[in-house]
PDB file of C-alpha atoms in Angstrom:
ATOM      1  CA  MET A 120       6.741  -4.603-228.918  1.00 38.00           C
ATOM      2  CA  PRO A 121       6.043  -0.832-228.558  1.00 42.00           C
ATOM      3  CA  GLU A 122       6.791   1.368-231.558  1.00 50.00           C
ATOM      4  CA  MET A 123       9.785   3.661-231.068  1.00 60.00           C
ATOM      5  CA  GLN A 124       8.938   7.338-230.987  1.00 70.00           C
ATOM      6  CA  ALA A 125      10.407   9.273-233.908  1.00 87.00           C
ATOM      7  CA  LEU A 126      11.213  12.384-231.838  1.00 95.00           C
ATOM      8  CA  PRO A 127      11.961  13.150-228.193  1.00 94.00           C
ATOM      9  CA  CYS A 128       9.142  13.941-225.799  1.00 93.00           C
ATOM     10  CA  GLY A 129       7.792  17.454-226.302  1.00 93.00           C
ATOM     11  CA  PHE A 130       8.438  17.476-230.044  1.00 96.00           C
ATOM     12  CA  GLU A 131       5.835  14.918-231.126  1.00 95.00           C
ATOM     13  CA  THR A 132       3.865  17.431-233.198  1.00 95.00           C
ATOM     14  CA  LEU A 133       6.841  17.628-235.568  1.00 96.00           C
ATOM     15  CA  GLU A 134       6.783  13.909-236.377  1.00 96.00           C
ATOM     16  CA  PRO A 135       4.882  14.386-239.676  1.00 96.00           C
ATOM     17  CA  PHE A 136       7.918  16.303-240.968  1.00 97.00           C
ATOM     18  CA  VAL A 137      10.571  13.708-240.096  1.00 96.00           C
ATOM     19  CA  SER A 138      10.436  11.671-243.301  1.00 95.00           C
ATOM     20  CA  THR A 139      10.599  14.783-245.498  1.00 96.00           C
ATOM     21  CA  TRP A 140      12.936  17.119-243.628  1.00 97.00           C
ATOM     22  CA  ALA A 141      15.124  15.144-241.159  1.00 97.00           C
ATOM     23  CA  LEU A 142      17.952  14.662-243.635  1.00 97.00           C
ATOM     24  CA  PRO A 143      21.535  13.949-242.563  1.00 94.00           C
ATOM     25  CA  THR A 144      23.518  16.224-244.879  1.00 92.00           C
ATOM     26  CA  MET A 145      23.460  19.871-245.856  1.00 88.00           C
ATOM     27  CA  GLN A 146      23.385  18.835-249.513  1.00 87.00           C
ATOM     28  CA  ASP A 147      20.282  16.712-248.917  1.00 92.00           C
ATOM     29  CA  ARG A 148      18.516  19.488-246.983  1.00 93.00           C
ATOM     30  CA  ASN A 149      19.410  22.093-249.602  1.00 90.00           C
ATOM     31  CA  ALA A 150      18.183  19.876-252.443  1.00 90.00           C
ATOM     32  CA  ARG A 151      14.938  19.213-250.573  1.00 95.00           C
ATOM     33  CA  ARG A 152      14.331  22.933-250.022  1.00 94.00           C
ATOM     34  CA  VAL A 153      14.867  23.749-253.686  1.00 92.00           C
ATOM     35  CA  ALA A 154      12.643  20.860-254.827  1.00 94.00           C
ATOM     36  CA  MET A 155       9.706  21.645-252.518  1.00 96.00           C
ATOM     37  CA  PRO A 156       6.834  24.008-253.302  1.00 96.00           C
ATOM     38  CA  MET A 157       6.835  27.151-251.201  1.00 96.00           C
ATOM     39  CA  ASP A 158       3.573  26.273-249.425  1.00 97.00           C
ATOM     40  CA  GLN A 159       5.130  23.057-248.063  1.00 97.00           C
ATOM     41  CA  ILE A 160       8.285  24.900-247.033  1.00 97.00           C
ATOM     42  CA  ARG A 161       6.121  27.473-245.235  1.00 98.00           C
ATOM     43  CA  ALA A 162       4.091  24.742-243.501  1.00 97.00           C
ATOM     44  CA  PHE A 163       7.293  23.156-242.167  1.00 98.00           C
ATOM     45  CA  TYR A 164       8.688  26.542-241.115  1.00 98.00           C
ATOM     46  CA  ASP A 165       5.474  27.527-239.321  1.00 98.00           C
ATOM     47  CA  ALA A 166       5.274  24.176-237.528  1.00 97.00           C
ATOM     48  CA  ILE A 167       8.849  24.103-236.263  1.00 97.00           C
ATOM     49  CA  ALA A 168       9.458  27.815-235.528  1.00 97.00           C
ATOM     50  CA  PRO A 169       7.736  27.731-232.101  1.00 97.00           C
ATOM     51  CA  HIS A 170       9.897  24.710-231.160  1.00 97.00           C
ATOM     52  CA  MET A 171      13.252  26.205-232.070  1.00 96.00           C
ATOM     53  CA  GLU A 172      14.017  27.773-228.686  1.00 96.00           C
ATOM     54  CA  PRO A 173      13.350  24.533-226.756  1.00 96.00           C
ATOM     55  CA  LEU A 174      15.234  22.608-229.446  1.00 96.00           C
ATOM     56  CA  LEU A 175      18.265  24.891-229.121  1.00 94.00           C
ATOM     57  CA  ASP A 176      18.076  24.739-225.318  1.00 94.00           C
ATOM     58  CA  ARG A 177      18.003  20.937-225.458  1.00 93.00           C
ATOM     59  CA  PHE A 178      21.102  20.640-227.627  1.00 93.00           C
ATOM     60  CA  SER A 179      22.979  23.469-225.902  1.00 92.00           C
ATOM     61  CA  ALA A 180      22.714  21.525-222.641  1.00 89.00           C
ATOM     62  CA  LEU A 181      24.413  18.422-224.085  1.00 87.00           C
ATOM     63  CA  SER A 182      28.125  17.788-223.931  1.00 87.00           C
ATOM     64  CA  VAL A 183      30.003  17.506-227.209  1.00 84.00           C
ATOM     65  CA  ASP A 184      30.670  13.814-226.569  1.00 89.00           C
ATOM     66  CA  HIS A 185      26.988  13.023-225.976  1.00 88.00           C
ATOM     67  CA  ALA A 186      25.885  10.126-228.180  1.00 92.00           C
ATOM     68  CA  MET A 187      22.541  11.148-229.652  1.00 92.00           C
ATOM     69  CA  SER A 188      19.698   8.671-229.702  1.00 92.00           C
ATOM     70  CA  PRO A 189      17.984   8.123-233.074  1.00 94.00           C
ATOM     71  CA  ALA A 190      15.120  10.372-231.886  1.00 95.00           C
ATOM     72  CA  GLU A 191      17.540  13.155-230.893  1.00 94.00           C
ATOM     73  CA  GLU A 192      19.377  12.814-234.187  1.00 95.00           C
ATOM     74  CA  LYS A 193      16.140  13.296-236.145  1.00 96.00           C
ATOM     75  CA  LEU A 194      15.286  16.352-234.052  1.00 97.00           C
ATOM     76  CA  PHE A 195      18.760  17.752-234.672  1.00 96.00           C
ATOM     77  CA  TYR A 196      18.305  17.290-238.425  1.00 97.00           C
ATOM     78  CA  LEU A 197      14.914  19.027-238.264  1.00 97.00           C
ATOM     79  CA  GLY A 198      16.596  21.988-236.561  1.00 97.00           C
ATOM     80  CA  GLN A 199      19.164  22.114-239.328  1.00 96.00           C
ATOM     81  CA  ALA A 200      16.392  21.914-241.938  1.00 97.00           C
ATOM     82  CA  PHE A 201      14.678  24.875-240.275  1.00 98.00           C
ATOM     83  CA  MET A 202      17.858  26.893-240.735  1.00 95.00           C
ATOM     84  CA  GLU A 203      17.973  25.755-244.361  1.00 93.00           C
ATOM     85  CA  VAL A 204      14.428  26.975-245.104  1.00 96.00           C
ATOM     86  CA  ALA A 205      14.431  30.123-242.956  1.00 96.00           C
ATOM     87  CA  MET A 206      16.013  32.322-245.625  1.00 92.00           C
ATOM     88  CA  ALA A 207      13.550  31.060-248.249  1.00 93.00           C
ATOM     89  CA  VAL A 208      10.622  32.009-246.014  1.00 96.00           C
ATOM     90  CA  GLU A 209      11.935  35.155-244.345  1.00 95.00           C
ATOM     91  CA  TYR A 210      13.794  36.803-247.225  1.00 91.00           C
ATOM     92  CA  PHE A 211      13.447  35.180-250.642  1.00 91.00           C
ATOM     93  CA  GLY A 212       9.789  34.151-250.728  1.00 90.00           C
ATOM     94  CA  GLU A 213      10.783  31.230-252.953  1.00 88.00           C
ATOM     95  CA  PRO A 214      12.677  27.962-252.517  1.00 87.00           C
ATOM     96  CA  ASP A 215      15.888  28.985-254.278  1.00 83.00           C
ATOM     97  CA  VAL A 216      18.054  32.085-254.020  1.00 75.00           C
ATOM     98  CA  PRO A 217      16.771  34.597-256.571  1.00 68.00           C
ATOM     99  CA  ASP A 218      19.509  35.613-259.010  1.00 59.00           C
ATOM    100  CA  GLY A 219      21.888  33.429-256.994  1.00 61.00           C
ATOM    101  CA  PHE A 220      24.883  31.410-258.013  1.00 56.00           C
ATOM    102  CA  ASP A 221      23.865  28.113-259.621  1.00 61.00           C
ATOM    103  CA  ARG A 222      23.839  25.707-256.660  1.00 58.00           C
ATOM    104  CA  ALA A 223      24.737  22.783-258.942  1.00 62.00           C
ATOM    105  CA  ARG A 224      28.195  24.336-259.258  1.00 57.00           C
ATOM    106  CA  TRP A 225      28.845  24.085-255.505  1.00 61.00           C
ATOM    107  CA  GLN A 226      30.696  20.947-254.515  1.00 65.00           C
ATOM    108  CA  ILE A 227      30.783  20.068-250.838  1.00 65.00           C
ATOM    109  CA  VAL A 228      33.767  17.860-250.086  1.00 69.00           C
ATOM    110  CA  LYS A 229      34.892  16.306-246.839  1.00 68.00           C
ATOM    111  CA  GLY A 230      38.394  17.288-245.886  1.00 63.00           C
TER     112      GLY A 230
END
């Protein structure tokens, strides 16, 4: 039986990042960013940045009722993780917000 591809065609080079960064919730992605060393955050950022335009084009073309395949779902989560780490790379230069509000005090609840 052939092994299922982790990501859609055209995004295969991002597969090494799936197990670390393709996380389903904002809380998970935020915790991962804060726990990772900056060099690993930068490596992920540098790898995915060139893919963001095609990634956004791919998801912009889908209808809101489109049922994502497992591969599409992982790609979607990687795109969200990119947005989570972008500020750390582009502005802060460190995993957490310098002089920021203690993130442990934030409680995300489903309404």
